[in-house]
Amino acid sequence: MTATDTPASGAAGALRRAGAALAGGGGGTVFALLVLVFAVIFAINPGFARPPSLLAFAQQAAPLVVLAVGQYLVIVSGELDLSVGSLVGAQVVVAARLIDGQEPMTLPVLALMLAFGAAVGLVNGLVTTVLKVPSIIATLGMMLVLYGAVRLWTGGAPTGALSEAFRVAGRGDAVVLPLIGGVPWAVLIAAAVGAAAVALMRSPYGRTLVAVGDNATAAAFSGARVWRVRTLAFVGSSVLATLAAVLIGGFAGVTAQVGEGLEFSAITAVVLGGVVLGGGRGAVLAAIGGALAVEALFTLFNQLYLPSTIQPTVQGVIIIAAVAYAARERSRRSPRAPAPAGGPEKSPREEV
Amino acid sequence: MNGGPQPPLLRMSGVGKSFLGVPVLRDVDLQVRAGEVHALVGENGAGKSTLMKILAGVHRADAGTVELGGERVDFAHPVHAREAGVATVFQEFNLLPERTVAENVFLGREPRGSGTRIGVDARAMAAETERLLEDLGLSAISPHAPVRTLSVAEQQIVEVVKAMSQSARIVSMDEPTAALAGAEVELLYRLVRRLRERGVAVLYVSHRLKEIFDLSDRITVLKDGAKVATVDTPDTTGADLIRMMVGRPVSAVFPEKIAGTEAGRVRLEVTGGGNERLDGIDLQVRSGEIVGLAGLQGSGRTEIAHALFGIDRFTRGELRIDGERAVLRSPRRAVRSGVALVSEDRKTQGLALHRSVLDNGRLVLDAVAPRRSRARSGRLPGIFSSLELVARSPSQEVRFLSGGNQQKVVLAKWLATDPSVVVLDEPTRGIDVGAKHAVYTLVRRLAAEGAAIVLISSELPEVLGLADRVLVLRDGRITGELPGGASEEAVMELAVGGAP
């Protein structure tokens, strides 16, 4: 589209451009990576290329996609939400205990989880915006509070059981199509969340959210209520974490470890999508691509018979590499080199 | 010791400097003698600070020479200047607020304990600081006081003491009284006089004529980057100085008032407005009227803009918009009441630089009127082209635009809201002549369409050429009102205050 782009050669360049067009700029690399990882998986295991395997992959990736969308909302507004992993764990454990295998309890407990999730997001948001606690600390605190409170309440080991109805979303099929097979609810839910997020980011709220992440002062001076915009992003993140908890609980059942480390998986997904920590840049579709790429990498490791304990290490490397890459891009593409005394576009007259 | 002519301690000859191809200093000569207080005066933008920064090693001159005590010097870094005996007290201090006065004075070169005592010799440090303070006649400051507990004047003194402890031969001060209250000014006067007695050369940049006449021995006047004259203070008057400072050729031509523009009902009215920085502000702007606010930096112009836009508030007095009493608690309230602010610094306050032209244009609509945003943003392409905005496409990120085009995006974002009161704070700062003209034309058009306009600018010709009336501010108060087209001298007289 632009004449100044460096000519990217061959298939990788084409993929990257296609991805960039799809994600609205900036996040094209992640789709190229996604295709590359799948190419390797298919090469190792051609059987994986059939619809049932791919749908199973998508089902497994769905919770991370949902979490990545939530994390994207917070990161693009210039903040960070470390509490989502603990929140997923807390929601699953609480649901199991309250439902305790009784089918009629399913809907009331779901409603309660939703309210609890929204409340957690509200607290995260208000502590960050009104009390001015940096979100990395506010949500780190929330993460510990939830982690400890759940263990206190359950006495260490989760008790009870989820109902069958509860588990449908996480592991059931919505429809069975000819040739393709069963399409899981989780895949449809994640797709719906993705579509809703894309629509949201095109709405006035979504655009204001990104503007707040880019320059909060300019947004405030344009009439935006910065505290409200950011708090809503935290609420969105926590509500989506609640949805992810329903999917994960349904898929994997209740364990004491459920949810652990998910906040970092979500952050990895978002930064892998080229979304810049600090806010203001990156597309939600690229964050979703990041979530799929992270899951695809884990699947690849599985195919290579690598132990699953390697996953945190890989995530750590990805986070550092992705942020370093973004920093390098920025310094290289900045319009002008830093000039002495106050930036290049400051007028000479005002320097005087 | 002031008997007889001495060779100058500092001799700057033919100094020139350009930023991005725009010359800000041309062939400036300046000579400062030991034991002299030398004032440097000029309008905003005359080149005073740049000259100071060249002396301080912050900038490097493109042309000319600097000699210190007869030796040629070329400072590549502020540290070199300091080592050569040039101390500069900028408006922002380089002090550590949580450390004591003594620790700040000796920062980075603390005296070491001798013999069995290891580490920093705190006692020697405090004693030496005390001696320096007493030497300057300022024993009221304790060497043990944390810097954050000191007043602004006292912090300035600490900066000077720090310089003296490094045996400074020249102390240059950039508007040292800009942030000082009455009694503190007196403290500073004493300090400057004491430095002079000790044979230190003081280069004193100020806008305030009274101080210049109180303190200085000689005055150098700069105008548009060139030296006008150096005069002996007793031989000159305030009127002479003002005449030398202004009276530049008019470099811009302003568009005529659009036919049919006339002042209608009062849209903006402030009576007795005041807060920490402002007092007794009375302001009335009618529909179709352009009211200019003039004054020196720090006189309260931007503070008025902020109070009109809900960034700060008038804690006293009353504000009415279109006759309705308005309490502007936030910019959002201001926007909803029909006020628009084209803020002083478009990069930090006006634009989301990584967002597109179109997204920035929609910023206010999205934030304040989300339901009508889509419909009303349909007008943006028309607004962009009426401003002659040059961008590759509406989806280009605004950080890649020139300053003038960035400013047009800011204007467009407000035009999309149909404001009834438009406050423009330095709307032409740092933009090219063509963009300036577009801003002027737009101001005229807004007036013709019935908006009330408050125009703030450091460039006097701009205010005088566009405004129907000009209010002049000094120290947070309105000192007078002049008709549009008044002389720059008249404005400067009101802005700098009474001269002897």
mmCIF file of C-alpha atoms in Angstrom, chain B residues 233-474:
data_model
loop_
_atom_site.group_PDB
_atom_site.id
_atom_site.type_symbol
_atom_site.label_atom_id
_atom_site.label_comp_id
_atom_site.label_asym_id
_atom_site.label_seq_id
_atom_site.Cartn_x
_atom_site.Cartn_y
_atom_site.Cartn_z
ATOM 1 C CA THR B 233 22.128 50.818 32.385
ATOM 2 C CA PRO B 234 22.300 54.369 33.829
ATOM 3 C CA ASP B 235 22.251 55.811 30.316
ATOM 4 C CA THR B 236 19.030 54.188 29.199
ATOM 5 C CA THR B 237 15.318 54.187 29.981
ATOM 6 C CA GLY B 238 12.567 51.602 29.932
ATOM 7 C CA ALA B 239 11.047 53.225 26.884
ATOM 8 C CA ASP B 240 14.352 52.942 25.029
ATOM 9 C CA LEU B 241 14.605 49.271 25.859
ATOM 10 C CA ILE B 242 11.077 48.515 24.720
ATOM 11 C CA ARG B 243 11.695 50.326 21.480
ATOM 12 C CA MET B 244 14.782 48.248 20.892
ATOM 13 C CA MET B 245 13.052 44.996 21.806
ATOM 14 C CA VAL B 246 10.064 45.343 19.454
ATOM 15 C CA GLY B 247 9.573 47.205 16.213
ATOM 16 C CA ARG B 248 10.564 44.350 13.968
ATOM 17 C CA PRO B 249 9.284 44.266 10.429
ATOM 18 C CA VAL B 250 5.871 42.729 10.097
ATOM 19 C CA SER B 251 6.590 39.327 8.614
ATOM 20 C CA ALA B 252 3.086 38.013 8.224
ATOM 21 C CA VAL B 253 0.090 39.403 6.463
ATOM 22 C CA PHE B 254 -3.210 38.777 8.158
ATOM 23 C CA PRO B 255 -6.405 38.064 6.327
ATOM 24 C CA GLU B 256 -9.076 40.732 6.487
ATOM 25 C CA LYS B 257 -12.153 40.316 8.587
ATOM 26 C CA ILE B 258 -14.801 38.468 6.599
ATOM 27 C CA ALA B 259 -17.565 40.796 5.468
ATOM 28 C CA GLY B 260 -20.642 40.604 7.665
ATOM 29 C CA THR B 261 -18.759 39.546 10.798
ATOM 30 C CA GLU B 262 -20.090 41.539 13.689
ATOM 31 C CA ALA B 263 -19.995 41.270 17.432
ATOM 32 C CA GLY B 264 -23.300 39.838 18.636
ATOM 33 C CA ARG B 265 -24.479 38.600 21.997
ATOM 34 C CA VAL B 266 -22.030 37.789 24.780
ATOM 35 C CA ARG B 267 -21.057 34.133 24.508
ATOM 36 C CA LEU B 268 -18.283 33.957 27.088
ATOM 37 C CA GLU B 269 -18.203 36.004 30.254
ATOM 38 C CA VAL B 270 -15.865 35.788 33.230
ATOM 39 C CA THR B 271 -16.380 38.123 36.167
ATOM 40 C CA GLY B 272 -13.796 38.359 38.928
ATOM 41 C CA GLY B 273 -12.269 35.014 37.967
ATOM 42 C CA GLY B 274 -9.366 33.860 40.064
ATOM 43 C CA ASN B 275 -7.452 30.882 41.378
ATOM 44 C CA GLU B 276 -3.916 30.257 42.641
ATOM 45 C CA ARG B 277 -2.385 31.744 39.534
ATOM 46 C CA LEU B 278 -4.993 34.272 38.434
ATOM 47 C CA ASP B 279 -6.822 37.123 40.061
ATOM 48 C CA GLY B 280 -9.596 39.526 39.160
ATOM 49 C CA ILE B 281 -10.040 38.275 35.605
ATOM 50 C CA ASP B 282 -12.884 40.049 33.822
ATOM 51 C CA LEU B 283 -13.402 38.858 30.307
ATOM 52 C CA GLN B 284 -16.285 39.220 27.867
ATOM 53 C CA VAL B 285 -16.253 37.773 24.399
ATOM 54 C CA ARG B 286 -19.135 38.280 22.010
ATOM 55 C CA SER B 287 -20.171 36.113 19.170
ATOM 56 C CA GLY B 288 -18.080 37.021 16.132
ATOM 57 C CA GLU B 289 -15.445 38.676 18.261
ATOM 58 C CA ILE B 290 -11.754 37.791 18.529
ATOM 59 C CA VAL B 291 -10.193 38.752 21.846
ATOM 60 C CA GLY B 292 -6.433 38.459 22.133
ATOM 61 C CA LEU B 293 -4.563 37.679 25.331
ATOM 62 C CA ALA B 294 -1.027 39.026 25.402
ATOM 63 C CA GLY B 295 1.620 38.880 28.057
ATOM 64 C CA LEU B 296 4.988 37.385 28.742
ATOM 65 C CA GLN B 297 5.567 33.744 29.462
ATOM 66 C CA GLY B 298 4.172 32.912 32.875
ATOM 67 C CA SER B 299 1.899 35.957 32.948
ATOM 68 C CA GLY B 300 -1.239 33.825 33.180
ATOM 69 C CA ARG B 301 -2.320 33.459 29.545
ATOM 70 C CA THR B 302 -2.246 29.669 29.488
ATOM 71 C CA GLU B 303 -3.741 29.580 32.967
ATOM 72 C CA ILE B 304 -6.786 31.446 31.645
ATOM 73 C CA ALA B 305 -7.062 29.002 28.759
ATOM 74 C CA HIS B 306 -6.927 26.103 31.213
ATOM 75 C CA ALA B 307 -9.539 27.645 33.481
ATOM 76 C CA LEU B 308 -11.845 28.247 30.511
ATOM 77 C CA PHE B 309 -11.464 24.607 29.514
ATOM 78 C CA GLY B 310 -11.912 22.896 32.881
ATOM 79 C CA ILE B 311 -8.293 21.760 33.198
ATOM 80 C CA ASP B 312 -7.902 24.134 36.127
ATOM 81 C CA ARG B 313 -10.772 25.982 37.662
ATOM 82 C CA PHE B 314 -11.672 29.487 38.623
ATOM 83 C CA THR B 315 -12.055 29.106 42.368
ATOM 84 C CA ARG B 316 -13.349 32.652 42.592
ATOM 85 C CA GLY B 317 -15.706 34.580 40.386
ATOM 86 C CA GLU B 318 -18.237 33.472 37.850
ATOM 87 C CA LEU B 319 -18.090 31.963 34.401
ATOM 88 C CA ARG B 320 -20.997 32.175 31.967
ATOM 89 C CA ILE B 321 -21.284 30.562 28.577
ATOM 90 C CA ASP B 322 -24.108 31.842 26.380
ATOM 91 C CA GLY B 323 -25.573 33.464 29.475
ATOM 92 C CA GLU B 324 -25.698 30.235 31.461
ATOM 93 C CA ARG B 325 -23.607 29.880 34.554
ATOM 94 C CA ALA B 326 -21.054 27.130 33.975
ATOM 95 C CA VAL B 327 -18.882 25.287 36.446
ATOM 96 C CA LEU B 328 -16.267 23.540 34.354
ATOM 97 C CA ARG B 329 -15.025 20.655 36.459
ATOM 98 C CA SER B 330 -13.331 18.853 33.608
ATOM 99 C CA PRO B 331 -12.460 19.296 29.939
ATOM 100 C CA ARG B 332 -15.439 17.052 29.248
ATOM 101 C CA ARG B 333 -17.811 19.565 30.853
ATOM 102 C CA ALA B 334 -16.164 22.326 28.893
ATOM 103 C CA VAL B 335 -16.602 20.461 25.615
ATOM 104 C CA ARG B 336 -20.225 19.799 26.452
ATOM 105 C CA SER B 337 -20.719 23.484 27.187
ATOM 106 C CA GLY B 338 -19.412 24.280 23.712
ATOM 107 C CA VAL B 339 -15.830 25.258 24.540
ATOM 108 C CA ALA B 340 -12.915 24.082 22.404
ATOM 109 C CA LEU B 341 -9.245 24.413 23.319
ATOM 110 C CA VAL B 342 -6.480 24.265 20.761
ATOM 111 C CA SER B 343 -3.831 23.609 23.375
ATOM 112 C CA GLU B 344 -0.358 24.995 23.598
ATOM 113 C CA ASP B 345 1.499 21.760 22.867
ATOM 114 C CA ARG B 346 -0.153 19.704 20.180
ATOM 115 C CA LYS B 347 2.127 16.711 20.624
ATOM 116 C CA THR B 348 1.594 16.125 24.315
ATOM 117 C CA GLN B 349 -1.887 17.589 24.692
ATOM 118 C CA GLY B 350 -3.571 17.583 21.335
ATOM 119 C CA LEU B 351 -2.892 14.405 19.412
ATOM 120 C CA ALA B 352 -2.648 10.655 19.742
ATOM 121 C CA LEU B 353 0.440 10.520 17.562
ATOM 122 C CA HIS B 354 0.243 6.856 16.636
ATOM 123 C CA ARG B 355 -3.378 7.110 15.567
ATOM 124 C CA SER B 356 -4.512 8.029 12.112
ATOM 125 C CA VAL B 357 -5.530 11.430 10.825
ATOM 126 C CA LEU B 358 -9.151 10.314 10.765
ATOM 127 C CA ASP B 359 -9.086 8.775 14.260
ATOM 128 C CA ASN B 360 -7.611 11.979 15.653
ATOM 129 C CA GLY B 361 -10.200 14.001 13.814
ATOM 130 C CA ARG B 362 -12.902 11.916 15.472
ATOM 131 C CA LEU B 363 -11.286 12.005 18.906
ATOM 132 C CA VAL B 364 -13.587 14.561 20.484
ATOM 133 C CA LEU B 365 -16.723 13.162 18.874
ATOM 134 C CA ASP B 366 -15.841 9.628 19.973
ATOM 135 C CA ALA B 367 -15.085 10.719 23.512
ATOM 136 C CA VAL B 368 -17.969 13.078 24.101
ATOM 137 C CA ALA B 369 -20.746 12.222 21.656
ATOM 138 C CA PRO B 370 -20.312 8.516 20.854
ATOM 139 C CA ARG B 371 -23.839 8.039 19.557
ATOM 140 C CA ARG B 372 -23.598 10.817 17.023
ATOM 141 C CA SER B 373 -19.940 10.254 16.278
ATOM 142 C CA ARG B 374 -20.411 8.226 13.117
ATOM 143 C CA ALA B 375 -22.879 10.622 11.554
ATOM 144 C CA ARG B 376 -20.986 13.768 12.427
ATOM 145 C CA SER B 377 -17.583 12.422 11.456
ATOM 146 C CA GLY B 378 -18.907 12.275 7.899
ATOM 147 C CA ARG B 379 -18.028 15.948 7.683
ATOM 148 C CA LEU B 380 -14.369 15.388 8.501
ATOM 149 C CA PRO B 381 -13.107 14.853 4.946
ATOM 150 C CA GLY B 382 -14.682 18.197 4.014
ATOM 151 C CA ILE B 383 -13.092 19.862 7.041
ATOM 152 C CA PHE B 384 -9.698 18.360 6.199
ATOM 153 C CA SER B 385 -9.825 19.699 2.675
ATOM 154 C CA SER B 386 -11.075 23.118 3.744
ATOM 155 C CA LEU B 387 -7.982 23.336 5.969
ATOM 156 C CA GLU B 388 -5.841 22.172 3.046
ATOM 157 C CA LEU B 389 -4.484 19.336 5.138
ATOM 158 C CA VAL B 390 -1.744 17.436 3.360
ATOM 159 C CA ALA B 391 -1.547 13.761 4.293
ATOM 160 C CA ARG B 392 -0.955 10.652 2.255
ATOM 161 C CA SER B 393 -4.346 9.301 3.278
ATOM 162 C CA PRO B 394 -6.823 9.686 6.131
ATOM 163 C CA SER B 395 -5.323 6.514 7.643
ATOM 164 C CA GLN B 396 -1.805 7.915 7.858
ATOM 165 C CA GLU B 397 -0.487 8.180 11.416
ATOM 166 C CA VAL B 398 -0.314 11.824 12.466
ATOM 167 C CA ARG B 399 3.219 11.500 13.789
ATOM 168 C CA PHE B 400 4.427 11.406 10.198
ATOM 169 C CA LEU B 401 2.820 14.757 9.346
ATOM 170 C CA SER B 402 4.563 18.117 9.468
ATOM 171 C CA GLY B 403 3.908 20.382 12.424
ATOM 172 C CA GLY B 404 1.536 22.549 10.400
ATOM 173 C CA ASN B 405 -0.495 19.589 9.208
ATOM 174 C CA GLN B 406 -0.600 18.160 12.705
ATOM 175 C CA GLN B 407 -2.014 21.445 13.912
ATOM 176 C CA LYS B 408 -4.652 21.275 11.176
ATOM 177 C CA VAL B 409 -5.705 17.870 12.498
ATOM 178 C CA VAL B 410 -6.130 19.422 15.950
ATOM 179 C CA LEU B 411 -8.223 22.210 14.448
ATOM 180 C CA ALA B 412 -10.309 19.701 12.510
ATOM 181 C CA LYS B 413 -11.057 17.705 15.635
ATOM 182 C CA TRP B 414 -12.602 20.809 17.173
ATOM 183 C CA LEU B 415 -14.334 22.055 14.051
ATOM 184 C CA ALA B 416 -16.217 18.755 13.917
ATOM 185 C CA THR B 417 -17.899 19.690 17.206
ATOM 186 C CA ASP B 418 -19.220 23.118 16.148
ATOM 187 C CA PRO B 419 -17.874 24.915 19.217
ATOM 188 C CA SER B 420 -19.396 28.173 20.395
ATOM 189 C CA VAL B 421 -16.295 29.340 22.271
ATOM 190 C CA VAL B 422 -12.876 28.628 20.779
ATOM 191 C CA VAL B 423 -9.727 29.161 22.829
ATOM 192 C CA LEU B 424 -6.506 29.012 20.831
ATOM 193 C CA ASP B 425 -3.295 28.827 22.869
ATOM 194 C CA GLU B 426 -0.236 29.475 20.696
ATOM 195 C CA PRO B 427 -1.986 28.082 17.636
ATOM 196 C CA THR B 428 0.873 28.915 15.261
ATOM 197 C CA ARG B 429 3.792 27.809 17.385
ATOM 198 C CA GLY B 430 6.333 25.893 15.369
ATOM 199 C CA ILE B 431 4.414 25.778 12.115
ATOM 200 C CA ASP B 432 5.329 27.126 8.720
ATOM 201 C CA VAL B 433 4.061 30.320 7.149
ATOM 202 C CA GLY B 434 1.504 28.589 4.941
ATOM 203 C CA ALA B 435 -0.026 26.722 7.854
ATOM 204 C CA LYS B 436 -0.045 29.923 9.872
ATOM 205 C CA HIS B 437 -2.072 31.564 7.183
ATOM 206 C CA ALA B 438 -4.520 28.655 7.231
ATOM 207 C CA VAL B 439 -4.912 29.120 10.986
ATOM 208 C CA TYR B 440 -5.529 32.857 10.584
ATOM 209 C CA THR B 441 -8.108 32.251 7.876
ATOM 210 C CA LEU B 442 -9.825 29.683 10.042
ATOM 211 C CA VAL B 443 -9.985 32.071 12.998
ATOM 212 C CA ARG B 444 -11.634 34.657 10.786
ATOM 213 C CA ARG B 445 -14.074 32.091 9.458
ATOM 214 C CA LEU B 446 -15.030 30.878 12.920
ATOM 215 C CA ALA B 447 -15.691 34.465 13.950
ATOM 216 C CA ALA B 448 -17.835 35.021 10.874
ATOM 217 C CA GLU B 449 -19.827 31.915 11.800
ATOM 218 C CA GLY B 450 -20.577 33.394 15.203
ATOM 219 C CA ALA B 451 -18.099 31.749 17.552
ATOM 220 C CA ALA B 452 -16.485 33.689 20.383
ATOM 221 C CA ILE B 453 -12.716 33.451 20.056
ATOM 222 C CA VAL B 454 -9.943 33.838 22.604
ATOM 223 C CA LEU B 455 -6.551 34.024 20.915
ATOM 224 C CA ILE B 456 -3.362 33.595 22.915
ATOM 225 C CA SER B 457 -0.002 34.104 21.294
ATOM 226 C CA SER B 458 3.528 35.088 22.140
ATOM 227 C CA GLU B 459 3.821 36.640 18.729
ATOM 228 C CA LEU B 460 2.505 40.118 19.245
ATOM 229 C CA PRO B 461 1.928 40.985 15.587
ATOM 230 C CA GLU B 462 -0.353 37.978 15.393
ATOM 231 C CA VAL B 463 -2.499 39.047 18.319
ATOM 232 C CA LEU B 464 -2.560 42.665 17.212
ATOM 233 C CA GLY B 465 -3.291 41.767 13.608
ATOM 234 C CA LEU B 466 -6.191 39.440 14.294
ATOM 235 C CA ALA B 467 -7.876 40.450 17.521
ATOM 236 C CA ASP B 468 -10.593 43.056 17.859
ATOM 237 C CA ARG B 469 -9.391 43.767 21.387
ATOM 238 C CA VAL B 470 -6.265 42.731 23.255
ATOM 239 C CA LEU B 471 -6.122 42.122 26.985
ATOM 240 C CA VAL B 472 -2.631 42.293 28.441
ATOM 241 C CA LEU B 473 -1.689 40.162 31.421
ATOM 242 C CA ARG B 474 1.035 40.398 33.999
#
